[in-house]
PDB file of C-alpha atoms in Angstrom:
ATOM      1  CA  MET A   1       1.909  -6.052  -0.037  1.00  0.00           C
ATOM      2  CA  ARG A   2       0.716  -9.002   2.006  1.00  0.00           C
ATOM      3  CA  GLU A   3      -2.916  -9.548   2.933  1.00  0.00           C
ATOM      4  CA  PRO A   4      -3.843  -9.064   6.594  1.00  0.00           C
ATOM      5  CA  GLU A   5      -3.653 -12.371   8.451  1.00  0.00           C
ATOM      6  CA  LYS A   6      -6.982 -13.859   9.503  1.00  0.00           C
ATOM      7  CA  GLU A   7      -6.541 -12.714  13.104  1.00  0.00           C
ATOM      8  CA  GLU A   8      -5.693  -9.203  11.912  1.00  0.00           C
ATOM      9  CA  HIS A   9      -9.279  -8.875  10.637  1.00  0.00           C
ATOM     10  CA  HIS A  10     -10.146  -8.837  14.314  1.00  0.00           C
ATOM     11  CA  GLU A  11      -7.658  -6.099  15.056  1.00  0.00           C
ATOM     12  CA  ALA A  12      -8.014  -2.388  14.466  1.00  0.00           C
ATOM     13  CA  LEU A  13      -5.542   0.442  14.129  1.00  0.00           C
ATOM     14  CA  HIS A  14      -6.362   3.942  15.338  1.00  0.00           C
ATOM     15  CA  LEU A  15      -4.162   6.646  13.802  1.00  0.00           C
ATOM     16  CA  LEU A  16      -4.223   9.684  16.062  1.00  0.00           C
ATOM     17  CA  GLY A  17      -2.751  12.972  14.941  1.00  0.00           C
ATOM     18  CA  CYS A  18      -2.289  16.177  16.872  1.00  0.00           C
ATOM     19  CA  PRO A  19      -4.783  16.078  19.796  1.00  0.00           C
ATOM     20  CA  GLU A  20      -5.618  19.775  19.693  1.00  0.00           C
ATOM     21  CA  VAL A  21      -9.369  19.148  19.158  1.00  0.00           C
ATOM     22  CA  PRO A  22     -10.858  18.015  22.487  1.00  0.00           C
ATOM     23  CA  VAL A  23     -13.125  15.239  21.176  1.00  0.00           C
ATOM     24  CA  GLN A  24     -10.341  13.184  19.601  1.00  0.00           C
ATOM     25  CA  THR A  25      -9.139  11.090  22.543  1.00  0.00           C
ATOM     26  CA  SER A  26     -12.624  10.579  23.967  1.00  0.00           C
ATOM     27  CA  ILE A  27     -14.080   9.462  20.641  1.00  0.00           C
ATOM     28  CA  ALA A  28     -11.124   7.169  19.970  1.00  0.00           C
ATOM     29  CA  LEU A  29     -11.458   5.426  23.335  1.00  0.00           C
ATOM     30  CA  TYR A  30     -15.216   5.078  22.889  1.00  0.00           C
ATOM     31  CA  LEU A  31     -14.741   3.535  19.449  1.00  0.00           C
ATOM     32  CA  MET A  32     -12.178   1.138  20.918  1.00  0.00           C
ATOM     33  CA  TYR A  33     -14.819   0.155  23.467  1.00  0.00           C
ATOM     34  CA  LEU A  34     -17.388  -0.496  20.709  1.00  0.00           C
ATOM     35  CA  LEU A  35     -14.859  -2.586  18.811  1.00  0.00           C
ATOM     36  CA  ARG A  36     -13.894  -4.536  21.914  1.00  0.00           C
ATOM     37  CA  GLU A  37     -17.576  -5.418  22.347  1.00  0.00           C
ATOM     38  CA  ARG A  38     -17.357  -6.951  18.882  1.00  0.00           C
ATOM     39  CA  GLY A  39     -14.186  -8.874  19.667  1.00  0.00           C
ATOM     40  CA  ILE A  40     -11.863  -6.498  17.855  1.00  0.00           C
ATOM     41  CA  ARG A  41      -8.642  -5.442  19.584  1.00  0.00           C
ATOM     42  CA  SER A  42      -7.298  -1.927  19.114  1.00  0.00           C
ATOM     43  CA  THR A  43      -3.803  -0.569  18.648  1.00  0.00           C
ATOM     44  CA  VAL A  44      -2.999   3.140  18.632  1.00  0.00           C
ATOM     45  CA  ALA A  45      -0.415   4.768  16.387  1.00  0.00           C
ATOM     46  CA  GLY A  46      -0.021   8.437  17.128  1.00  0.00           C
ATOM     47  CA  THR A  47       2.013  11.475  17.881  1.00  0.00           C
ATOM     48  CA  LYS A  48       3.760  11.656  21.230  1.00  0.00           C
ATOM     49  CA  ALA A  49       1.002  13.817  22.732  1.00  0.00           C
ATOM     50  CA  ALA A  50      -1.809  11.653  21.335  1.00  0.00           C
ATOM     51  CA  ARG A  51      -0.169   8.496  22.678  1.00  0.00           C
ATOM     52  CA  SER A  52       0.340  10.072  26.061  1.00  0.00           C
ATOM     53  CA  LEU A  53      -3.339  11.035  26.365  1.00  0.00           C
ATOM     54  CA  VAL A  54      -4.502   7.515  25.501  1.00  0.00           C
ATOM     55  CA  ASP A  55      -1.903   5.927  27.749  1.00  0.00           C
ATOM     56  CA  LEU A  56      -3.023   8.025  30.703  1.00  0.00           C
ATOM     57  CA  ALA A  57      -6.747   7.474  30.065  1.00  0.00           C
ATOM     58  CA  ASP A  58      -6.530   3.674  29.849  1.00  0.00           C
ATOM     59  CA  PRO A  59      -3.839   2.635  32.347  1.00  0.00           C
ATOM     60  CA  GLU A  60      -5.085  -0.939  32.711  1.00  0.00           C
ATOM     61  CA  ARG A  61      -5.499  -1.386  28.964  1.00  0.00           C
ATOM     62  CA  HIS A  62      -9.190  -2.129  28.966  1.00  0.00           C
ATOM     63  CA  TYR A  63      -9.516  -0.702  25.451  1.00  0.00           C
ATOM     64  CA  VAL A  64      -6.007  -0.249  24.066  1.00  0.00           C
ATOM     65  CA  SER A  65      -4.020  -3.377  23.275  1.00  0.00           C
ATOM     66  CA  GLY A  66      -0.931  -1.625  21.987  1.00  0.00           C
ATOM     67  CA  ILE A  67       0.556   1.804  21.391  1.00  0.00           C
ATOM     68  CA  MET A  68       3.174   2.681  18.809  1.00  0.00           C
ATOM     69  CA  ASP A  69       4.856   5.656  17.216  1.00  0.00           C
ATOM     70  CA  LEU A  70       3.109   7.102  14.165  1.00  0.00           C
ATOM     71  CA  ASP A  71       6.178   7.105  11.903  1.00  0.00           C
ATOM     72  CA  GLU A  72       7.058   3.552  12.951  1.00  0.00           C
ATOM     73  CA  TYR A  73       3.569   2.375  11.980  1.00  0.00           C
ATOM     74  CA  ILE A  74       3.640   4.117   8.590  1.00  0.00           C
ATOM     75  CA  GLY A  75       7.059   2.619   7.887  1.00  0.00           C
ATOM     76  CA  MET A  76       5.936  -0.922   8.679  1.00  0.00           C
ATOM     77  CA  LEU A  77       2.697  -0.496   6.714  1.00  0.00           C
ATOM     78  CA  ALA A  78       4.578   0.864   3.679  1.00  0.00           C
ATOM     79  CA  GLU A  79       7.075  -1.996   3.829  1.00  0.00           C
ATOM     80  CA  GLY A  80       4.313  -4.613   4.068  1.00  0.00           C
ATOM     81  CA  ARG A  81       5.372  -5.750   7.551  1.00  0.00           C
ATOM     82  CA  LEU A  82       2.163  -4.774   9.321  1.00  0.00           C
ATOM     83  CA  ASP A  83      -1.500  -4.333   8.441  1.00  0.00           C
ATOM     84  CA  TYR A  84      -4.869  -4.351  10.162  1.00  0.00           C
ATOM     85  CA  GLY A  85      -8.337  -5.422   9.144  1.00  0.00           C
ATOM     86  CA  HIS A  86      -9.764  -2.042  10.163  1.00  0.00           C
ATOM     87  CA  SER A  87      -7.818   1.227  10.146  1.00  0.00           C
ATOM     88  CA  PHE A  88      -9.399   4.349  11.644  1.00  0.00           C
ATOM     89  CA  VAL A  89      -7.718   7.662  10.851  1.00  0.00           C
ATOM     90  CA  TYR A  90      -8.786  10.615  13.009  1.00  0.00           C
ATOM     91  CA  ILE A  91      -8.851  13.820  10.982  1.00  0.00           C
ATOM     92  CA  HIS A  92      -9.262  17.494  11.829  1.00  0.00           C
ATOM     93  CA  ASN A  93      -6.680  19.109   9.535  1.00  0.00           C
ATOM     94  CA  ASP A  94      -5.057  18.820   6.119  1.00  0.00           C
ATOM     95  CA  ALA A  95      -2.318  16.549   7.438  1.00  0.00           C
ATOM     96  CA  GLY A  96      -4.964  14.134   8.682  1.00  0.00           C
ATOM     97  CA  VAL A  97      -6.395  13.825   5.171  1.00  0.00           C
ATOM     98  CA  SER A  98      -2.891  13.082   3.862  1.00  0.00           C
ATOM     99  CA  TYR A  99      -2.427  10.328   6.438  1.00  0.00           C
ATOM    100  CA  ALA A 100      -5.828   8.839   5.598  1.00  0.00           C
ATOM    101  CA  ALA A 101      -4.964   8.783   1.880  1.00  0.00           C
ATOM    102  CA  THR A 102      -1.708   7.025   2.682  1.00  0.00           C
ATOM    103  CA  VAL A 103      -3.342   4.405   4.883  1.00  0.00           C
ATOM    104  CA  SER A 104      -6.118   3.894   2.334  1.00  0.00           C
ATOM    105  CA  ALA A 105      -3.548   3.307  -0.423  1.00  0.00           C
ATOM    106  CA  LEU A 106      -1.441   0.888   1.613  1.00  0.00           C
ATOM    107  CA  THR A 107      -3.843  -1.205   3.689  1.00  0.00           C
ATOM    108  CA  LYS A 108      -5.533  -4.303   2.368  1.00  0.00           C
ATOM    109  CA  GLY A 109      -8.168  -3.920   5.058  1.00  0.00           C
ATOM    110  CA  GLN A 110     -10.940  -1.344   5.387  1.00  0.00           C
ATOM    111  CA  ALA A 111      -9.937   2.292   5.958  1.00  0.00           C
ATOM    112  CA  TYR A 112     -12.208   4.706   7.836  1.00  0.00           C
ATOM    113  CA  ALA A 113     -11.897   8.466   8.200  1.00  0.00           C
ATOM    114  CA  ILE A 114     -13.237   9.856  11.473  1.00  0.00           C
ATOM    115  CA  VAL A 115     -13.560  13.574  10.677  1.00  0.00           C
ATOM    116  CA  PHE A 116     -14.285  16.260  13.279  1.00  0.00           C
ATOM    117  CA  GLY A 117     -13.355  19.819  14.203  1.00  0.00           C
ATOM    118  CA  SER A 118     -14.624  23.191  13.043  1.00  0.00           C
ATOM    119  CA  HIS A 119     -13.703  22.453   9.402  1.00  0.00           C
ATOM    120  CA  ALA A 120     -15.035  18.898   9.285  1.00  0.00           C
ATOM    121  CA  GLU A 121     -17.170  19.469   6.200  1.00  0.00           C
ATOM    122  CA  GLU A 122     -14.257  20.871   4.162  1.00  0.00           C
ATOM    123  CA  ARG A 123     -11.934  18.075   5.276  1.00  0.00           C
ATOM    124  CA  ALA A 124     -14.545  15.413   4.482  1.00  0.00           C
ATOM    125  CA  ALA A 125     -15.036  16.884   0.993  1.00  0.00           C
ATOM    126  CA  GLU A 126     -11.313  16.430   0.316  1.00  0.00           C
ATOM    127  CA  ILE A 127     -11.563  12.672   0.847  1.00  0.00           C
ATOM    128  CA  THR A 128     -12.015  11.449  -2.697  1.00  0.00           C
ATOM    129  CA  PHE A 129     -10.022   8.251  -2.220  1.00  0.00           C
ATOM    130  CA  LYS A 130     -11.368   4.857  -1.126  1.00  0.00           C
ATOM    131  CA  CYS A 131     -12.332   5.309   2.504  1.00  0.00           C
ATOM    132  CA  ARG A 132     -15.484   5.109   4.648  1.00  0.00           C
ATOM    133  CA  VAL A 133     -16.063   8.660   5.932  1.00  0.00           C
ATOM    134  CA  ILE A 134     -17.740   9.356   9.274  1.00  0.00           C
ATOM    135  CA  ALA A 135     -17.865  13.127   9.829  1.00  0.00           C
ATOM    136  CA  ALA A 136     -19.419  15.600  12.263  1.00  0.00           C
ATOM    137  CA  LYS A 137     -18.641  19.266  12.883  1.00  0.00           C
ATOM    138  CA  VAL A 138     -17.817  18.904  16.574  1.00  0.00           C
ATOM    139  CA  THR A 139     -14.991  20.171  18.762  1.00  0.00           C
ATOM    140  CA  HIS A 140     -16.082  19.848  22.406  1.00  0.00           C
ATOM    141  CA  ASN A 141     -19.343  17.879  22.258  1.00  0.00           C
ATOM    142  CA  PRO A 142     -18.658  14.348  21.021  1.00  0.00           C
ATOM    143  CA  MET A 143     -22.284  13.180  20.927  1.00  0.00           C
ATOM    144  CA  PRO A 144     -23.136  13.893  17.232  1.00  0.00           C
ATOM    145  CA  LEU A 145     -20.005  12.044  16.152  1.00  0.00           C
ATOM    146  CA  LYS A 146     -20.657   9.229  18.647  1.00  0.00           C
ATOM    147  CA  ILE A 147     -24.090   8.646  17.097  1.00  0.00           C
ATOM    148  CA  LYS A 148     -22.682   8.559  13.568  1.00  0.00           C
ATOM    149  CA  ILE A 149     -19.961   6.123  14.587  1.00  0.00           C
ATOM    150  CA  GLU A 150     -22.480   3.797  16.213  1.00  0.00           C
ATOM    151  CA  LYS A 151     -24.613   3.830  13.073  1.00  0.00           C
ATOM    152  CA  ALA A 152     -21.627   3.188  10.819  1.00  0.00           C
ATOM    153  CA  LEU A 153     -20.439   0.283  12.942  1.00  0.00           C
ATOM    154  CA  GLU A 154     -23.883  -1.259  12.877  1.00  0.00           C
ATOM    155  CA  GLU A 155     -23.767  -1.199   9.082  1.00  0.00           C
ATOM    156  CA  GLU A 156     -20.156  -2.287   8.685  1.00  0.00           C
ATOM    157  CA  LEU A 157     -19.570  -4.717  11.486  1.00  0.00           C
ATOM    158  CA  HIS A 158     -22.937  -6.234  12.336  1.00  0.00           C
ATOM    159  CA  GLY A 159     -21.690  -9.592  11.128  1.00  0.00           C
ATOM    160  CA  LEU A 160     -19.101  -9.615  13.887  1.00  0.00           C
ATOM    161  CA  ARG A 161     -21.549  -9.172  16.754  1.00  0.00           C
TER     162      ARG A 161
ATOM    163  CA  MET B   1      12.861  11.667  10.209  1.00  0.00           C
ATOM    164  CA  GLY B   2      16.230  12.208  11.803  1.00  0.00           C
ATOM    165  CA  CYS B   3      18.098  11.884   8.524  1.00  0.00           C
ATOM    166  CA  VAL B   4      15.903  14.480   6.824  1.00  0.00           C
ATOM    167  CA  GLU B   5      16.334  16.868   9.734  1.00  0.00           C
ATOM    168  CA  ALA B   6      20.077  16.203   9.850  1.00  0.00           C
ATOM    169  CA  ARG B   7      20.423  17.143   6.176  1.00  0.00           C
ATOM    170  CA  ARG B   8      19.246  20.680   6.977  1.00  0.00           C
ATOM    171  CA  CYS B   9      16.886  20.744   4.024  1.00  0.00           C
ATOM    172  CA  GLU B  10      15.795  24.101   2.636  1.00  0.00           C
ATOM    173  CA  VAL B  11      12.124  24.746   3.349  1.00  0.00           C
ATOM    174  CA  LEU B  12      10.385  25.945   0.174  1.00  0.00           C
ATOM    175  CA  LEU B  13       6.838  25.952   1.584  1.00  0.00           C
ATOM    176  CA  SER B  14       6.066  25.958   5.280  1.00  0.00           C
ATOM    177  CA  ALA B  15       2.976  24.535   7.034  1.00  0.00           C
ATOM    178  CA  ALA B  16       1.132  24.412   3.709  1.00  0.00           C
ATOM    179  CA  SER B  17      -1.603  22.111   2.501  1.00  0.00           C
ATOM    180  CA  PHE B  18      -0.594  18.969   0.684  1.00  0.00           C
ATOM    181  CA  LYS B  19      -2.320  20.263  -2.442  1.00  0.00           C
ATOM    182  CA  GLU B  20      -0.248  23.475  -2.400  1.00  0.00           C
ATOM    183  CA  CYS B  21       2.963  21.453  -2.211  1.00  0.00           C
ATOM    184  CA  ARG B  22       1.861  19.172  -5.037  1.00  0.00           C
ATOM    185  CA  GLU B  23       1.012  22.125  -7.298  1.00  0.00           C
ATOM    186  CA  PHE B  24       4.314  23.847  -6.509  1.00  0.00           C
ATOM    187  CA  VAL B  25       6.291  20.791  -7.645  1.00  0.00           C
ATOM    188  CA  ARG B  26       4.166  20.319 -10.732  1.00  0.00           C
ATOM    189  CA  GLU B  27       4.485  23.956 -11.784  1.00  0.00           C
ATOM    190  CA  HIS B  28       8.073  24.724 -10.793  1.00  0.00           C
ATOM    191  CA  CYS B  29       9.999  21.484 -11.323  1.00  0.00           C
ATOM    192  CA  ARG B  30      10.540  20.757 -14.986  1.00  0.00           C
ATOM    193  CA  GLU B  31      11.529  17.208 -14.041  1.00  0.00           C
ATOM    194  CA  HIS B  32       9.158  15.527 -11.641  1.00  0.00           C
ATOM    195  CA  TYR B  33       7.939  12.038 -10.897  1.00  0.00           C
ATOM    196  CA  GLU B  34       4.769  10.574  -9.484  1.00  0.00           C
ATOM    197  CA  VAL B  35       5.178   8.184  -6.564  1.00  0.00           C
ATOM    198  CA  GLU B  36       2.808   6.146  -4.445  1.00  0.00           C
ATOM    199  CA  PRO B  37       1.972   7.024  -0.833  1.00  0.00           C
ATOM    200  CA  GLY B  38       4.584   5.449   1.423  1.00  0.00           C
ATOM    201  CA  TYR B  39       7.435   5.904  -1.073  1.00  0.00           C
ATOM    202  CA  GLN B  40      10.654   6.150   0.927  1.00  0.00           C
ATOM    203  CA  ILE B  41      13.067   9.084   0.628  1.00  0.00           C
ATOM    204  CA  PHE B  42      16.076   8.961   2.940  1.00  0.00           C
ATOM    205  CA  ASP B  43      14.529   7.627   6.161  1.00  0.00           C
ATOM    206  CA  VAL B  44      10.971   8.929   5.737  1.00  0.00           C
ATOM    207  CA  HIS B  45       7.940   7.492   3.996  1.00  0.00           C
ATOM    208  CA  ILE B  46       6.064  10.086   1.970  1.00  0.00           C
ATOM    209  CA  ILE B  47       2.593  10.883   3.287  1.00  0.00           C
ATOM    210  CA  GLY B  48       0.057  12.357   0.910  1.00  0.00           C
ATOM    211  CA  VAL B  49      -2.987  12.283  -1.297  1.00  0.00           C
ATOM    212  CA  PRO B  50      -2.267  10.858  -4.772  1.00  0.00           C
ATOM    213  CA  PRO B  51      -0.937  12.032  -7.105  1.00  0.00           C
ATOM    214  CA  ILE B  52       2.246  12.709  -5.146  1.00  0.00           C
ATOM    215  CA  TYR B  53       4.964  14.509  -7.111  1.00  0.00           C
ATOM    216  CA  ILE B  54       8.678  14.545  -6.321  1.00  0.00           C
ATOM    217  CA  GLY B  55      10.756  17.149  -8.123  1.00  0.00           C
ATOM    218  CA  VAL B  56      14.343  16.994  -9.388  1.00  0.00           C
ATOM    219  CA  GLU B  57      16.532  20.048 -10.041  1.00  0.00           C
ATOM    220  CA  GLY B  58      20.114  19.094 -10.849  1.00  0.00           C
ATOM    221  CA  THR B  59      21.265  17.145  -7.809  1.00  0.00           C
ATOM    222  CA  ASP B  60      18.505  18.548  -5.609  1.00  0.00           C
ATOM    223  CA  LEU B  61      15.417  16.583  -4.613  1.00  0.00           C
ATOM    224  CA  ILE B  62      12.181  18.429  -3.824  1.00  0.00           C
ATOM    225  CA  PHE B  63       9.584  16.528  -1.846  1.00  0.00           C
ATOM    226  CA  PRO B  64       6.637  16.982   0.575  1.00  0.00           C
ATOM    227  CA  PHE B  65       7.120  16.207   4.237  1.00  0.00           C
ATOM    228  CA  THR B  66       3.983  16.021   6.401  1.00  0.00           C
ATOM    229  CA  LYS B  67       3.930  16.626  10.136  1.00  0.00           C
ATOM    230  CA  PRO B  68       0.644  15.777  11.908  1.00  0.00           C
ATOM    231  CA  CYS B  69       0.423  19.019  13.885  1.00  0.00           C
ATOM    232  CA  HIS B  70       1.904  21.475  11.399  1.00  0.00           C
ATOM    233  CA  GLY B  71       0.770  20.437   7.934  1.00  0.00           C
ATOM    234  CA  THR B  72       2.984  19.734   4.955  1.00  0.00           C
ATOM    235  CA  PHE B  73       6.381  21.275   4.253  1.00  0.00           C
ATOM    236  CA  LEU B  74       7.989  21.242   0.836  1.00  0.00           C
ATOM    237  CA  LEU B  75      11.683  20.501   1.280  1.00  0.00           C
ATOM    238  CA  ARG B  76      14.727  20.794  -0.961  1.00  0.00           C
ATOM    239  CA  ALA B  77      17.476  18.276  -0.179  1.00  0.00           C
ATOM    240  CA  ARG B  78      20.818  19.068  -1.829  1.00  0.00           C
ATOM    241  CA  ASP B  79      23.272  16.475  -3.169  1.00  0.00           C
ATOM    242  CA  ALA B  80      20.624  13.771  -3.301  1.00  0.00           C
ATOM    243  CA  GLY B  81      22.175  11.903  -6.233  1.00  0.00           C
ATOM    244  CA  GLU B  82      21.485   8.399  -4.967  1.00  0.00           C
ATOM    245  CA  GLU B  83      17.855   9.135  -4.184  1.00  0.00           C
ATOM    246  CA  ILE B  84      17.401  10.796  -7.580  1.00  0.00           C
ATOM    247  CA  SER B  85      18.859   7.768  -9.358  1.00  0.00           C
ATOM    248  CA  ARG B  86      16.506   5.480  -7.458  1.00  0.00           C
ATOM    249  CA  LEU B  87      13.567   7.758  -8.224  1.00  0.00           C
ATOM    250  CA  ARG B  88      14.358   7.817 -11.946  1.00  0.00           C
ATOM    251  CA  ALA B  89      14.814   4.041 -12.006  1.00  0.00           C
ATOM    252  CA  SER B  90      11.784   3.216  -9.933  1.00  0.00           C
ATOM    253  CA  GLY B  91       9.485   3.299 -12.935  1.00  0.00           C
ATOM    254  CA  LYS B  92       6.726   4.779 -10.778  1.00  0.00           C
ATOM    255  CA  SER B  93       4.899   6.715 -13.461  1.00  0.00           C
ATOM    256  CA  GLY B  94       7.868   8.988 -14.015  1.00  0.00           C
ATOM    257  CA  LYS B  95       6.971  12.293 -15.623  1.00  0.00           C
ATOM    258  CA  ARG B  96       9.429  14.607 -17.265  1.00  0.00           C
ATOM    259  CA  ARG B  97       8.441  17.780 -19.060  1.00  0.00           C
TER     260      ARG B  97
END
C-alpha cells in the first residue's frame, strides 16, 4: 500500500452510505465547508442516492471537488491506487461500521467515524478499531453533531489553519 | 458486484449484522480462512470488521457481502474452485479446523 502523496494530505474523502437519516447530507456538506476553510478539498464516495443528494445540493461545487461510486472507491483503495489524508465515514447502521473498519484498515491517512442516528451509541461502541469517533444521537437536528465535529476539527486540524 | 449477482449465489443470511455472518462462518464452516478488509472475491472487495472469515465447503465459497442500505448478506457461491485455490494459497492467516 502506497503512502498518500503530499497533496493528498490536503484532500479528504467522505464515504456516504444510505441517506435514510436526515442529518447525513447536511452534516457532510457542512464538514466539507469546514475543511475547505482549512484548505482541504473534499471528494464524496457514496451510494447512488447519497451522491445524488450531494450533487443536487452543491451544483457549483463550492464544497465538493469530486464524486465517485462507493464500490469504485473501495476497489481503488484496496488495490493501493487511491488514498486520502483524511477519510470520513458516515455511520448510522451496522454496514457503516463495516465500511469504517475497511477504510481504517486500508488507508494510510487518518480515518474518522461520524456516527449519528437513533442507535448512535451502540454503533459507536462497536468501533474498536483505529479510528477517531465523533458521535451524537441525532436524526433530524444536526446541531449536537455539528458542535462535536467543530471541536474535533479544532483538535485534529488546528495546524492547518 | 455484477459478477457476484450474475452467479446467483445462495443467500445463507439476509440483511444480518457483520458479526452474525462472521460467527456463522466460524461455527458452521469446518474449513475457513481469515482475510483482510478489501480482500477480493470475484469482482467484489470484502467489507467488514476484522477478523473476516471466508468459509470453504467442497467447491463452495461462503463469504460476507455488505450493502450500505441493507446490511450484510452471507452468500454461498458454488463451483468457486479458482477462488478457493487462491484463498488457500494466499497465506492470509488461513485457519482450518
